[in-house]
């Protein structure tokens, strides 16, 4: 039996969910009517709370990840602990490490980031100043416009490419999550710019591509220390890197769109054929959903909820060692049998892949999520869509109307159906 105090706390938590979220992610007053309605509310007994999170660690700091994943997949993560939980979900830390081991790793990474940032700052002094730029540093003749760049080796193609993109990062920063009060201050915008600038410098093969700002922004808000935020973003980009690898002849998400086409052809051939008849068989209308993980389709708070559901369901206990020691991890995974106890440390989506032997990383949960959205809108698309523009409009109606948990549950069903049919084929 629940006592009066416990009952009141439970009722209060459920009824004040929206108010609580507004406290963590306040909206600028003038933007209140322009943002999508938030559906997610922290729920007692389902959402991973700070109390349950702290209780999931052993005395020396080892995390019971199976216990945490069960809670996340039921009701997400409470806003007060999202940042620290995400660091584990994204593979920044090994759940089997101790407090001391993680602290040592954190300090080492912070020192590494400070060194990289200082390297960038030496070329562009505004980095780390609490300000950022929105005007070009390099002219059409590939020569510096800004006098502070005199002496910077612009003949080096890596340096030139990086300098040319810094103002574009700044322009995107100005447009990022403008409705949130957090970005009213230039210092917070500059923090986002700094992280993206350093990332672009270190990853010259992809540099900076519009949309990375949408992935990085929530991390800037959730994680106070800039270096910790950078490493979390770096881990997120390990998953999404290929989405942003573009060339003159192809776009990064093209392979995912091809996979989506294959999945839909298998699980719903009638809808797939209808889309092909409308010249939508390449699924280009799903480009944005996959590129920035549904940032435009959900409110800010609902996006965070969706992401942690996805990352919880996709979680692989080897993710940390895979990033830190890829060759060793690959050999270990191929040689070791996985028992039932070990399987509980995998998220629902990844567990199904492990059980069926599906090791193709291109089959991400995000693709099955898009498939679930198409299935939810199946009847309308078949009956009303006379062209690709109609499909885009029908899918556009999901903004504020799609339940993240329901979409993920549907995605898991589609994954099961697809793997079953693919196996028979």
Coordinates of C-alpha atoms in Angstrom, one line a residue:
X1 CA 0.0 0.0 0.0
X2 CA 1.3 3.5 -0.9
X3 CA 1.3 6.0 2.0
X4 CA -0.2 9.5 1.5
X5 CA 3.2 11.0 1.1
X6 CA 4.3 8.5 -1.5
X7 CA 1.1 8.8 -3.4
X8 CA 1.3 12.6 -3.4
X9 CA 4.9 12.5 -4.7
X10 CA 3.9 10.1 -7.5
X11 CA 0.9 12.2 -8.5
X12 CA 3.0 15.4 -8.4
X13 CA 5.7 14.0 -10.5
X14 CA 3.3 12.8 -13.2
X15 CA 1.3 16.0 -13.3
X16 CA 4.2 18.4 -13.1
X17 CA 6.2 16.7 -15.9
X18 CA 5.8 19.5 -18.4
X19 CA 6.5 22.1 -15.8
X20 CA 9.6 20.2 -14.8
X21 CA 10.9 20.0 -18.4
X22 CA 10.4 23.7 -18.9
X23 CA 12.7 24.2 -15.9
X24 CA 15.4 22.2 -17.5
X25 CA 14.9 23.4 -21.1
X26 CA 13.2 26.8 -20.8
X27 CA 11.7 28.3 -23.9
X28 CA 12.1 32.0 -24.7
X29 CA 8.7 33.7 -24.0
X30 CA 8.3 35.0 -27.6
X31 CA 8.8 31.5 -29.0
X32 CA 6.3 29.6 -26.9
X33 CA 3.7 29.4 -29.7
X34 CA 6.3 28.3 -32.3
X35 CA 7.7 25.2 -30.8
X36 CA 6.2 21.6 -31.1
X37 CA 4.3 20.4 -28.1
X38 CA 6.2 18.1 -25.8
X39 CA 4.7 14.7 -25.1
X40 CA 7.4 13.2 -22.9
X41 CA 6.9 13.5 -19.1
X42 CA 9.1 11.8 -16.4
X43 CA 7.1 9.1 -14.9
X44 CA 7.6 7.6 -11.4
X45 CA 8.4 3.9 -11.6
X46 CA 9.3 4.0 -15.3
X47 CA 11.8 6.9 -16.0
X48 CA 15.4 6.3 -14.8
X49 CA 15.6 8.7 -11.8
X50 CA 18.7 10.1 -10.1
X51 CA 18.1 7.8 -7.1
X52 CA 17.9 4.7 -9.2
X53 CA 20.9 5.8 -11.3
X54 CA 23.1 6.2 -8.3
X55 CA 21.9 2.9 -6.8
X56 CA 23.0 1.1 -10.0
X57 CA 26.7 1.5 -9.1
X58 CA 28.7 -0.8 -6.9
X59 CA 30.9 0.6 -4.1
X60 CA 33.9 1.0 -6.4
X61 CA 31.8 2.5 -9.3
X62 CA 31.0 -0.4 -11.6
X63 CA 27.6 0.2 -13.3
X64 CA 24.9 -2.5 -13.6
X65 CA 24.2 -1.6 -17.2
X66 CA 21.5 -4.2 -17.6
X67 CA 19.4 -2.7 -14.8
X68 CA 19.9 0.8 -16.3
X69 CA 18.9 -0.3 -19.8
X70 CA 15.7 -1.8 -18.6
X71 CA 14.6 1.4 -17.0
X72 CA 15.7 3.6 -19.9
X73 CA 13.8 1.4 -22.4
X74 CA 10.7 1.7 -20.2
X75 CA 10.6 5.5 -19.7
X76 CA 13.7 7.3 -20.7
X77 CA 16.1 9.3 -18.4
X78 CA 15.2 12.1 -15.9
X79 CA 16.5 15.5 -17.2
X80 CA 18.7 16.0 -14.1
X81 CA 21.0 13.0 -15.1
X82 CA 20.7 12.8 -18.9
X83 CA 24.3 14.1 -19.5
X84 CA 26.1 11.5 -17.3
X85 CA 23.8 8.7 -18.5
X86 CA 24.4 9.5 -22.2
X87 CA 28.2 9.3 -21.7
X88 CA 27.7 5.6 -21.0
X89 CA 25.1 5.1 -23.7
X90 CA 27.4 6.6 -26.3
X91 CA 30.4 4.6 -25.3
X92 CA 32.5 7.3 -23.5
X93 CA 33.0 5.0 -20.5
X94 CA 33.0 1.2 -19.8
X95 CA 30.3 0.3 -17.4
X96 CA 32.7 -2.2 -15.8
X97 CA 35.2 0.5 -15.0
X98 CA 35.6 2.0 -11.5
X99 CA 35.1 5.6 -10.3
X100 CA 38.9 6.0 -10.2
X101 CA 39.5 4.6 -13.6
X102 CA 36.8 6.9 -15.2
X103 CA 38.2 9.9 -13.4
X104 CA 41.7 9.2 -14.7
X105 CA 40.4 8.8 -18.2
X106 CA 38.3 11.9 -18.0
X107 CA 41.3 14.0 -16.9
X108 CA 43.4 12.6 -19.6
X109 CA 40.8 13.4 -22.2
X110 CA 40.3 16.9 -20.9
X111 CA 44.0 17.5 -21.3
X112 CA 43.9 16.2 -24.8
X113 CA 41.0 18.4 -25.8
X114 CA 42.7 21.5 -24.2
X115 CA 45.8 20.7 -26.3
X116 CA 43.8 20.4 -29.6
X117 CA 41.8 23.6 -28.8
X118 CA 45.1 25.5 -28.1
X119 CA 46.3 24.3 -31.5
X120 CA 43.2 25.8 -33.1
X121 CA 43.4 28.9 -31.0
X122 CA 46.9 29.6 -32.2
X123 CA 45.6 29.9 -35.8
X124 CA 42.2 31.6 -34.9
X125 CA 42.5 33.5 -31.6
X126 CA 38.7 34.0 -31.3
X127 CA 38.4 30.3 -30.4
X128 CA 38.0 29.9 -26.7
X129 CA 37.3 33.7 -26.2
X130 CA 33.5 33.3 -25.6
X131 CA 32.8 34.8 -29.0
X132 CA 32.5 33.3 -32.5
X133 CA 32.5 34.4 -36.1
X134 CA 29.8 34.5 -38.8
X135 CA 31.8 36.2 -41.6
X136 CA 34.4 34.6 -43.9
X137 CA 38.0 34.5 -42.8
X138 CA 39.2 33.5 -46.3
X139 CA 38.4 35.3 -49.6
X140 CA 37.6 33.7 -53.0
X141 CA 41.3 33.9 -53.8
X142 CA 42.0 31.6 -50.9
X143 CA 43.9 34.4 -49.1
X144 CA 43.1 35.7 -45.5
X145 CA 40.6 38.5 -45.2
X146 CA 41.1 38.8 -41.4
X147 CA 44.5 40.4 -40.5
X148 CA 44.8 38.2 -37.5
X149 CA 45.4 35.3 -39.8
X150 CA 48.7 36.7 -41.2
X151 CA 51.3 34.0 -40.8
X152 CA 48.8 31.1 -40.8
X153 CA 49.9 28.6 -43.5
X154 CA 46.8 28.8 -45.8
X155 CA 48.8 27.0 -48.5
X156 CA 48.2 23.9 -46.4
X157 CA 45.0 22.4 -47.8
X158 CA 43.8 21.1 -44.4
X159 CA 44.3 24.5 -42.8
X160 CA 42.6 26.3 -45.8
X161 CA 39.6 23.9 -45.8
X162 CA 39.1 24.4 -42.0
X163 CA 39.4 28.2 -42.1
X164 CA 36.8 28.3 -45.0
X165 CA 34.2 26.5 -43.0
X166 CA 34.4 28.3 -39.6
X167 CA 32.1 31.1 -40.5
X168 CA 29.5 28.6 -41.8
X169 CA 29.6 26.9 -38.4
X170 CA 29.0 30.3 -36.9
X171 CA 26.0 30.9 -39.2
X172 CA 24.5 27.5 -38.2
X173 CA 25.2 28.1 -34.5
X174 CA 23.0 31.3 -34.7
X175 CA 20.2 29.2 -36.2
X176 CA 20.5 26.3 -33.7
X177 CA 17.7 25.8 -31.2
X178 CA 16.9 29.5 -31.2
X179 CA 13.7 29.0 -29.2
X180 CA 15.7 27.8 -26.2
X181 CA 16.7 30.4 -23.6
X182 CA 20.0 28.6 -23.2
X183 CA 21.2 30.1 -26.5
X184 CA 20.3 33.7 -25.6
X185 CA 23.9 34.1 -24.3
X186 CA 26.8 34.4 -26.8
X187 CA 29.0 32.4 -24.4
X188 CA 26.8 29.3 -24.8
X189 CA 26.6 29.8 -28.6
X190 CA 30.4 30.1 -28.6
X191 CA 30.8 26.9 -26.7
X192 CA 28.9 25.1 -29.4
X193 CA 31.0 26.8 -32.1
X194 CA 34.3 25.9 -30.3
X195 CA 33.4 22.2 -30.1
X196 CA 32.3 22.0 -33.7
X197 CA 35.4 24.0 -34.8
X198 CA 37.8 21.6 -33.0
X199 CA 36.0 18.6 -34.3
X200 CA 36.2 19.9 -37.9
X201 CA 39.9 20.5 -37.5
X202 CA 40.6 17.0 -36.2
X203 CA 38.3 15.3 -38.8
X204 CA 39.4 16.9 -42.1
X205 CA 38.0 13.9 -44.1
X206 CA 34.5 15.1 -43.3
X207 CA 35.1 18.5 -41.8
X208 CA 31.9 20.2 -40.9
X209 CA 28.6 19.6 -42.5
X210 CA 25.3 21.3 -41.7
X211 CA 23.3 19.2 -39.3
X212 CA 26.2 18.4 -37.0
X213 CA 25.1 21.5 -35.0
X214 CA 21.7 19.8 -34.4
X215 CA 23.4 16.7 -33.1
X216 CA 25.9 18.6 -30.9
X217 CA 23.5 21.2 -29.4
X218 CA 21.7 18.9 -26.9
X219 CA 25.1 17.7 -25.6
X220 CA 26.3 21.3 -25.1
X221 CA 23.1 21.9 -23.0
X222 CA 23.3 18.6 -21.0
X223 CA 27.1 18.5 -20.3
X224 CA 28.6 21.4 -18.5
X225 CA 32.3 20.7 -19.1
X226 CA 33.2 21.6 -22.7
X227 CA 35.9 18.9 -23.1
X228 CA 33.5 16.2 -21.8
X229 CA 30.9 17.5 -24.2
X230 CA 33.4 17.2 -27.1
X231 CA 34.2 13.6 -26.3
X232 CA 30.5 12.8 -26.1
X233 CA 29.9 14.4 -29.5
X234 CA 32.9 12.6 -30.9
X235 CA 31.3 9.3 -29.8
X236 CA 27.9 10.3 -31.2
X237 CA 29.6 11.1 -34.5
X238 CA 31.2 7.6 -34.6
X239 CA 27.7 6.3 -35.1
X240 CA 26.6 9.1 -37.5
X241 CA 29.9 9.8 -39.3
X242 CA 28.9 8.3 -42.7
X243 CA 25.7 10.3 -42.7
X244 CA 27.8 13.4 -43.2
X245 CA 30.3 12.1 -45.6
X246 CA 29.3 13.9 -48.8
X247 CA 30.9 14.2 -52.3
X248 CA 30.0 15.8 -55.5
X249 CA 28.2 12.7 -56.7
X250 CA 26.7 11.2 -53.4
X251 CA 25.3 12.2 -50.0
X252 CA 26.2 10.5 -46.8
X253 CA 22.8 9.0 -46.0
X254 CA 22.4 7.4 -49.4
X255 CA 23.4 4.0 -48.1
X256 CA 20.9 4.2 -45.3
X257 CA 18.2 5.3 -47.8
X258 CA 19.0 2.2 -49.9
X259 CA 18.8 0.0 -46.8
X260 CA 15.4 1.6 -46.0
X261 CA 14.2 0.9 -49.5
X262 CA 15.3 -2.8 -49.1
X263 CA 13.5 -3.1 -45.7
X264 CA 10.2 -1.6 -47.0
X265 CA 10.3 -3.8 -50.1
X266 CA 10.6 -6.8 -47.7
X267 CA 8.1 -5.9 -45.0
X268 CA 5.5 -3.9 -47.0
X269 CA 5.9 -4.5 -50.7
X270 CA 2.6 -2.8 -51.5
X271 CA 3.6 0.5 -49.9
X272 CA 7.1 0.3 -51.4
X273 CA 5.6 -0.3 -54.9
X274 CA 3.3 2.7 -54.4
X275 CA 6.2 4.9 -53.5
X276 CA 8.1 3.7 -56.5
X277 CA 5.2 4.5 -58.8
X278 CA 5.3 8.0 -57.3
X279 CA 9.1 8.3 -58.1
X280 CA 9.7 8.1 -54.4
X281 CA 11.5 4.7 -54.4
X282 CA 14.8 6.3 -53.5
X283 CA 13.2 7.5 -50.2
X284 CA 14.8 11.0 -50.5
X285 CA 11.9 12.3 -48.4
X286 CA 13.5 10.5 -45.4
X287 CA 16.8 12.3 -45.8
X288 CA 16.3 14.8 -43.0
X289 CA 15.0 12.3 -40.5
X290 CA 18.1 10.1 -40.9
X291 CA 20.6 13.0 -41.2
X292 CA 19.7 14.7 -37.9
X293 CA 17.9 11.9 -36.1
X294 CA 14.4 13.3 -36.2
X295 CA 15.4 16.7 -34.7
X296 CA 12.7 18.5 -36.9
X297 CA 9.9 16.0 -36.2
X298 CA 10.0 16.3 -32.4
X299 CA 10.2 19.0 -29.7
X300 CA 13.6 19.4 -28.1
X301 CA 12.6 17.4 -25.0
X302 CA 11.0 14.6 -27.1
X303 CA 14.1 14.4 -29.3
X304 CA 16.2 13.8 -26.2
X305 CA 13.8 11.1 -25.1
X306 CA 13.8 9.5 -28.6
X307 CA 17.6 9.5 -28.7
X308 CA 18.1 7.8 -25.3
X309 CA 15.4 5.2 -26.2
X310 CA 17.3 4.5 -29.5
X311 CA 20.8 4.4 -27.9
X312 CA 19.4 2.3 -25.0
X313 CA 17.9 -0.2 -27.5
X314 CA 21.0 -0.2 -29.7
X315 CA 23.4 -0.5 -26.7
X316 CA 26.3 -3.0 -27.0
X317 CA 28.4 -3.6 -23.9
X318 CA 31.5 -3.8 -26.1
X319 CA 30.9 -0.2 -27.4
X320 CA 33.6 1.4 -25.2
X321 CA 36.3 -1.2 -26.1
X322 CA 35.2 -1.1 -29.7
X323 CA 36.1 2.6 -29.9
X324 CA 39.3 2.3 -27.7
X325 CA 40.6 -1.0 -29.0
X326 CA 38.8 -1.9 -32.2
X327 CA 41.0 -4.8 -33.4
X328 CA 41.1 -6.5 -30.1
X329 CA 37.3 -6.1 -29.6
X330 CA 36.6 -7.6 -33.0
X331 CA 38.7 -10.7 -32.3
X332 CA 37.1 -11.0 -28.8
X333 CA 33.5 -10.8 -30.2
X334 CA 34.1 -13.4 -32.9
X335 CA 35.6 -15.9 -30.5
X336 CA 33.4 -15.6 -27.5
X337 CA 29.9 -17.2 -27.0
X338 CA 27.3 -14.9 -25.5
X339 CA 25.2 -16.4 -22.7
X340 CA 21.8 -15.2 -21.4
X341 CA 23.3 -13.1 -18.6
X342 CA 25.5 -11.3 -21.1
X343 CA 22.6 -10.8 -23.5
X344 CA 20.8 -8.7 -20.8
X345 CA 23.6 -6.1 -21.1
X346 CA 22.5 -5.5 -24.7
X347 CA 19.7 -3.2 -25.7
X348 CA 16.5 -4.8 -27.2
X349 CA 17.4 -3.9 -30.8
X350 CA 21.0 -5.0 -30.6
X351 CA 20.1 -8.2 -28.7
X352 CA 17.9 -9.3 -31.6
X353 CA 20.8 -8.7 -34.0
X354 CA 23.1 -10.7 -31.9
X355 CA 20.6 -13.6 -31.6
X356 CA 20.1 -13.7 -35.3
X357 CA 23.7 -13.1 -36.3
X358 CA 22.9 -9.9 -38.1
X359 CA 26.2 -7.9 -37.8
X360 CA 25.5 -5.3 -40.5
X361 CA 26.0 -1.9 -38.8
X362 CA 24.2 -0.2 -41.7
X363 CA 20.9 -1.6 -40.3
X364 CA 20.6 1.0 -37.6
X365 CA 17.5 1.5 -35.4
X366 CA 17.0 4.9 -37.0
X367 CA 16.2 3.3 -40.4
X368 CA 13.6 1.0 -38.8
X369 CA 12.2 4.1 -37.1
X370 CA 11.6 5.7 -40.4
X371 CA 10.0 2.5 -41.6
X372 CA 7.7 2.5 -38.5
X373 CA 6.7 6.1 -39.4
X374 CA 5.8 5.0 -42.9
X375 CA 3.8 2.1 -41.6
X376 CA 1.9 4.4 -39.2
X377 CA 1.1 6.6 -42.2
X378 CA 0.5 3.6 -44.5
X379 CA -3.2 4.1 -45.2
X380 CA -2.9 7.8 -45.8
X381 CA 0.0 7.4 -48.2
X382 CA -1.7 4.7 -50.2
X383 CA -5.0 6.5 -50.3
X384 CA -4.0 10.2 -50.6
X385 CA -0.5 10.5 -52.0
X386 CA -0.5 11.3 -55.7
X387 CA 3.1 12.4 -55.8
X388 CA 6.2 12.7 -53.6
X389 CA 5.2 16.1 -52.4
X390 CA 2.0 14.5 -50.9
X391 CA 4.2 12.0 -49.1
X392 CA 6.3 14.8 -47.7
X393 CA 3.2 16.6 -46.5
X394 CA 1.7 13.5 -44.9
X395 CA 5.0 12.7 -43.1
X396 CA 5.2 16.4 -42.0
X397 CA 2.0 15.9 -40.0
X398 CA 3.9 13.7 -37.5
X399 CA 5.5 16.8 -35.9
X400 CA 4.2 16.9 -32.3
X401 CA 1.8 14.0 -33.1
X402 CA 4.2 11.1 -32.9
X403 CA 4.9 9.2 -29.7
X404 CA 8.6 8.3 -29.5
X405 CA 8.0 5.2 -27.4
X406 CA 5.3 3.9 -29.7
X407 CA 7.5 4.6 -32.8
X408 CA 10.5 2.7 -31.2
X409 CA 8.2 -0.3 -30.3
X410 CA 6.9 -0.4 -33.8
X411 CA 10.5 -0.2 -35.1
X412 CA 11.4 -3.3 -33.1
X413 CA 8.4 -5.2 -34.6
X414 CA 9.5 -4.2 -38.1
X415 CA 13.0 -5.3 -37.3
X416 CA 11.7 -8.7 -36.2
X417 CA 9.5 -9.1 -39.3
X418 CA 12.4 -8.0 -41.6
X419 CA 14.9 -10.4 -40.1
X420 CA 12.4 -13.3 -40.2
X421 CA 11.6 -12.7 -43.9
X422 CA 15.2 -12.0 -44.9
X423 CA 16.2 -15.3 -43.2
X424 CA 13.6 -17.2 -45.2
X425 CA 14.6 -15.6 -48.4

